[in-house]
Amino acid sequence: MSESISFLPFWDALTDSEKAAINHSVFIQKYEKGTVIHQYSGNCIGLNILQKGRARIFITSPEGDEITLCRLLEGEVCILSAACMIHNLNFDIDIAYEEDTESCIIPKDVFKAVSDTNPSVKDFTLGMVANNFSIIMDRFNQFAFSSMRNRLSNALLEHYRLEKSRTLHLTHDALARDLGTAREVVTRLLNQFQSEGLVCLSRGEITLLDPESLSLSS
């Protein structure tokens, strides 16, 4: 199991006993595509390192609208699982698994025990939370101050980078959930993009005809 976690920045700074404690306790958690879990600071099971798959981290309004904050990709550590290691840091959030996913979990009590005695582990945790906080705040700034056209352009380009393809297997509903808006708003803007020659629309697919111009339009 050590090969699954030895890439972590603090690994070489651990003592042999700390490495042994982690190796003996770490386990694999599997999630099927489409699984949605509600995550809050009180139900954290440990540090979550995504080994395979992809997850979407989002918040939900009382009215049921969703806003995507970020995505967790292969080889990344879940920001929420790192945040729950910090005392008095509370959150209430949802995770949707967009692909069949496997995560490597270092149990909370083991990780906290190592973090309390090893400054490199604590620095990793605090640094990761700080870096990702700025990313999430940037997403909130887009939501608050950017036009819906700009936000939709950025969302399409994000999926383009994720899929590594101009053809996105993506519904208008999924984009609306990403952006926290109505499907009708997304459809209207996509039709505008199509009339401008930026995208081609078909059932369940959006093809980016000119990603560079789409980027400039945002």
Short mmCIF file of C-alpha atoms in Angstrom, two decimals:
data_model
loop_
_atom_site.label_atom_id
_atom_site.label_comp_id
_atom_site.label_asym_id
_atom_site.label_seq_id
_atom_site.Cartn_x
_atom_site.Cartn_y
_atom_site.Cartn_z
CA MET A 1 0.00 0.00 0.00
CA SER A 2 2.96 2.34 0.55
CA GLU A 3 3.32 2.93 -3.20
CA SER A 4 -0.14 4.53 -3.12
CA ILE A 5 0.89 7.20 -0.63
CA SER A 6 4.67 7.50 -0.88
CA PHE A 7 4.28 10.36 -3.40
CA LEU A 8 2.88 12.62 -0.67
CA PRO A 9 5.23 15.57 -0.03
CA PHE A 10 5.72 14.75 3.65
CA TRP A 11 6.43 11.01 3.19
CA ASP A 12 10.23 11.24 3.21
CA ALA A 13 10.09 13.33 6.39
CA LEU A 14 8.28 10.59 8.33
CA THR A 15 10.07 8.34 10.79
CA ASP A 16 10.04 4.59 10.22
CA SER A 17 7.48 4.15 13.00
CA GLU A 18 5.22 6.83 11.48
CA LYS A 19 5.41 5.17 8.06
CA ALA A 20 4.60 1.82 9.64
CA ALA A 21 1.60 3.26 11.49
CA ILE A 22 0.20 4.68 8.26
CA ASN A 23 0.94 1.57 6.18
CA HIS A 24 -0.76 -0.70 8.72
CA SER A 25 -3.93 1.39 8.88
CA VAL A 26 -4.46 2.73 5.36
CA PHE A 27 -7.32 1.20 3.36
CA ILE A 28 -9.09 1.50 -0.01
CA GLN A 29 -12.60 2.96 -0.27
CA LYS A 30 -14.57 2.43 -3.51
CA TYR A 31 -17.40 4.60 -4.85
CA GLU A 32 -19.58 3.80 -7.84
CA LYS A 33 -20.18 6.40 -10.54
CA GLY A 34 -23.17 8.54 -9.57
CA THR A 35 -22.70 8.13 -5.81
CA VAL A 36 -23.32 11.33 -3.86
CA ILE A 37 -22.28 11.66 -0.23
CA HIS A 38 -22.89 14.47 2.22
CA GLN A 39 -19.65 15.46 3.94
CA TYR A 40 -19.31 17.57 7.04
CA SER A 41 -16.52 18.09 9.54
CA GLY A 42 -18.02 15.65 12.03
CA ASN A 43 -18.17 12.60 9.75
CA CYS A 44 -14.66 12.68 8.26
CA ILE A 45 -13.07 9.21 8.22
CA GLY A 46 -9.55 10.27 7.27
CA LEU A 47 -7.23 11.78 4.67
CA ASN A 48 -8.64 10.87 1.25
CA ILE A 49 -6.17 10.38 -1.63
CA LEU A 50 -7.95 9.69 -4.92
CA GLN A 51 -6.27 6.79 -6.72
CA LYS A 52 -8.63 6.39 -9.67
CA GLY A 53 -11.68 8.24 -10.96
CA ARG A 54 -13.04 11.75 -10.49
CA ALA A 55 -15.24 13.56 -8.00
CA ARG A 56 -17.13 16.87 -7.98
CA ILE A 57 -17.23 18.91 -4.77
CA PHE A 58 -20.22 21.21 -4.49
CA ILE A 59 -22.55 23.08 -2.16
CA THR A 60 -26.34 23.02 -2.24
CA SER A 61 -28.64 25.94 -1.42
CA PRO A 62 -31.79 25.50 0.70
CA GLU A 63 -33.72 25.69 -2.60
CA GLY A 64 -31.73 22.78 -4.03
CA ASP A 65 -29.47 24.74 -6.41
CA GLU A 66 -25.91 23.42 -6.71
CA ILE A 67 -22.64 25.27 -7.22
CA THR A 68 -19.51 23.30 -8.13
CA LEU A 69 -16.51 24.44 -6.09
CA CYS A 70 -13.83 22.18 -7.54
CA ARG A 71 -13.09 18.70 -8.83
CA LEU A 72 -10.87 16.01 -7.36
CA LEU A 73 -8.72 14.18 -9.91
CA GLU A 74 -6.47 11.13 -9.83
CA GLY A 75 -3.49 11.54 -7.51
CA GLU A 76 -4.99 14.47 -5.62
CA VAL A 77 -5.77 14.76 -1.93
CA CYS A 78 -9.32 15.77 -1.08
CA ILE A 79 -9.31 19.27 0.38
CA LEU A 80 -12.25 18.42 2.65
CA SER A 81 -10.46 15.48 4.22
CA ALA A 82 -7.43 17.70 4.88
CA ALA A 83 -9.61 20.46 6.33
CA CYS A 84 -11.28 18.12 8.81
CA MET A 85 -7.88 17.48 10.41
CA ILE A 86 -7.81 21.09 11.63
CA HIS A 87 -9.52 21.83 14.94
CA ASN A 88 -12.52 24.19 14.87
CA LEU A 89 -12.73 24.23 11.07
CA ASN A 90 -16.31 23.35 10.16
CA PHE A 91 -17.83 22.71 6.73
CA ASP A 92 -20.96 21.22 5.21
CA ILE A 93 -20.62 20.08 1.62
CA ASP A 94 -21.43 17.36 -0.94
CA ILE A 95 -19.29 15.10 -3.13
CA ALA A 96 -20.55 13.50 -6.35
CA TYR A 97 -18.44 10.76 -7.93
CA GLU A 98 -18.46 11.32 -11.70
CA GLU A 99 -16.61 8.07 -12.44
CA ASP A 100 -16.08 4.76 -10.64
CA THR A 101 -13.57 5.86 -8.02
CA GLU A 102 -11.04 4.33 -5.65
CA SER A 103 -9.63 6.36 -2.78
CA CYS A 104 -6.79 5.55 -0.42
CA ILE A 105 -7.79 6.54 3.13
CA ILE A 106 -5.41 7.26 6.01
CA PRO A 107 -7.67 7.01 9.09
CA LYS A 108 -8.29 10.29 10.88
CA ASP A 109 -6.89 9.24 14.26
CA VAL A 110 -3.68 7.91 12.68
CA PHE A 111 -3.14 10.97 10.49
CA LYS A 112 -3.82 13.38 13.35
CA ALA A 113 -1.42 11.52 15.65
CA VAL A 114 1.35 11.77 13.05
CA SER A 115 0.49 15.40 12.30
CA ASP A 116 0.67 16.33 15.98
CA THR A 117 4.25 15.07 16.27
CA ASN A 118 5.66 15.76 12.79
CA PRO A 119 5.82 19.41 11.64
CA SER A 120 6.14 18.40 7.97
CA VAL A 121 2.75 16.71 8.06
CA LYS A 122 1.12 19.67 9.79
CA ASP A 123 2.69 22.09 7.29
CA PHE A 124 1.37 19.96 4.42
CA THR A 125 -2.16 20.04 5.84
CA LEU A 126 -2.20 23.78 6.50
CA GLY A 127 -0.60 24.59 3.15
CA MET A 128 -3.06 22.47 1.23
CA VAL A 129 -6.06 24.01 2.95
CA ALA A 130 -4.71 27.53 2.32
CA ASN A 131 -3.98 26.87 -1.37
CA ASN A 132 -7.36 25.31 -2.05
CA PHE A 133 -9.16 28.01 -0.11
CA SER A 134 -7.90 30.55 -2.66
CA ILE A 135 -9.19 28.35 -5.51
CA ILE A 136 -12.62 28.07 -3.91
CA MET A 137 -12.74 31.81 -3.21
CA ASP A 138 -11.95 32.44 -6.88
CA ARG A 139 -14.94 30.26 -7.79
CA PHE A 140 -17.14 32.27 -5.44
CA ASN A 141 -15.87 35.51 -7.00
CA GLN A 142 -16.83 34.18 -10.44
CA PHE A 143 -20.27 33.32 -9.14
CA ALA A 144 -20.75 36.74 -7.56
CA PHE A 145 -19.17 39.04 -10.14
CA SER A 146 -18.84 37.29 -13.53
CA SER A 147 -21.58 37.17 -16.14
CA MET A 148 -23.30 33.85 -16.77
CA ARG A 149 -21.81 33.85 -20.28
CA ASN A 150 -18.29 34.03 -18.83
CA ARG A 151 -19.03 31.35 -16.27
CA LEU A 152 -20.46 29.01 -18.89
CA SER A 153 -17.45 29.56 -21.16
CA ASN A 154 -15.11 28.73 -18.29
CA ALA A 155 -17.14 25.63 -17.38
CA LEU A 156 -16.97 24.32 -20.96
CA LEU A 157 -13.22 24.91 -21.08
CA GLU A 158 -12.80 23.12 -17.74
CA HIS A 159 -14.61 20.06 -19.11
CA TYR A 160 -12.52 20.31 -22.30
CA ARG A 161 -9.35 20.08 -20.19
CA LEU A 162 -10.78 17.23 -18.11
CA GLU A 163 -11.95 15.15 -21.07
CA LYS A 164 -8.99 16.06 -23.33
CA SER A 165 -11.50 16.16 -26.17
CA ARG A 166 -13.50 18.81 -27.99
CA THR A 167 -16.56 16.56 -27.84
CA LEU A 168 -18.02 16.74 -24.34
CA HIS A 169 -20.52 14.10 -23.22
CA LEU A 170 -22.36 16.65 -21.16
CA THR A 171 -26.00 17.60 -20.69
CA HIS A 172 -27.44 21.06 -20.20
CA ASP A 173 -28.69 19.89 -16.79
CA ALA A 174 -25.16 18.95 -15.71
CA LEU A 175 -23.82 22.35 -16.73
CA ALA A 176 -26.68 24.07 -14.90
CA ARG A 177 -25.77 22.14 -11.73
CA ASP A 178 -22.13 23.17 -12.14
CA LEU A 179 -23.11 26.82 -12.39
CA GLY A 180 -26.00 26.99 -9.92
CA THR A 181 -28.50 28.20 -12.49
CA ALA A 182 -31.53 26.99 -14.44
CA ARG A 183 -31.20 24.61 -17.40
CA GLU A 184 -33.11 27.10 -19.56
CA VAL A 185 -30.42 29.73 -18.98
CA VAL A 186 -27.68 27.31 -20.04
CA THR A 187 -29.65 26.22 -23.13
CA ARG A 188 -30.21 29.82 -24.22
CA LEU A 189 -26.51 30.67 -23.90
CA LEU A 190 -25.41 27.48 -25.64
CA ASN A 191 -27.69 28.32 -28.55
CA GLN A 192 -26.02 31.73 -28.69
CA PHE A 193 -22.59 30.06 -28.71
CA GLN A 194 -23.75 27.79 -31.53
CA SER A 195 -25.00 30.73 -33.60
CA GLU A 196 -21.57 32.36 -33.11
CA GLY A 197 -19.81 29.23 -34.38
CA LEU A 198 -18.23 28.41 -31.02
CA VAL A 199 -19.98 25.10 -30.33
CA CYS A 200 -22.09 22.45 -32.04
CA LEU A 201 -24.98 20.99 -30.03
CA SER A 202 -26.44 17.49 -30.23
CA ARG A 203 -28.31 15.25 -27.80
CA GLY A 204 -26.09 14.62 -24.78
CA GLU A 205 -23.06 16.17 -26.46
CA ILE A 206 -21.47 19.58 -26.87
CA THR A 207 -18.63 19.92 -29.38
CA LEU A 208 -16.26 22.85 -28.98
CA LEU A 209 -15.55 24.11 -32.49
CA ASP A 210 -13.11 26.83 -31.47
CA PRO A 211 -11.83 26.54 -27.86
CA GLU A 212 -9.46 29.47 -28.33
CA SER A 213 -12.25 31.83 -29.36
CA LEU A 214 -14.43 30.45 -26.57
CA SER A 215 -11.66 31.33 -24.12
CA LEU A 216 -11.45 34.86 -25.52
CA SER A 217 -15.22 35.22 -25.27
CA SER A 218 -15.02 34.62 -21.53
#
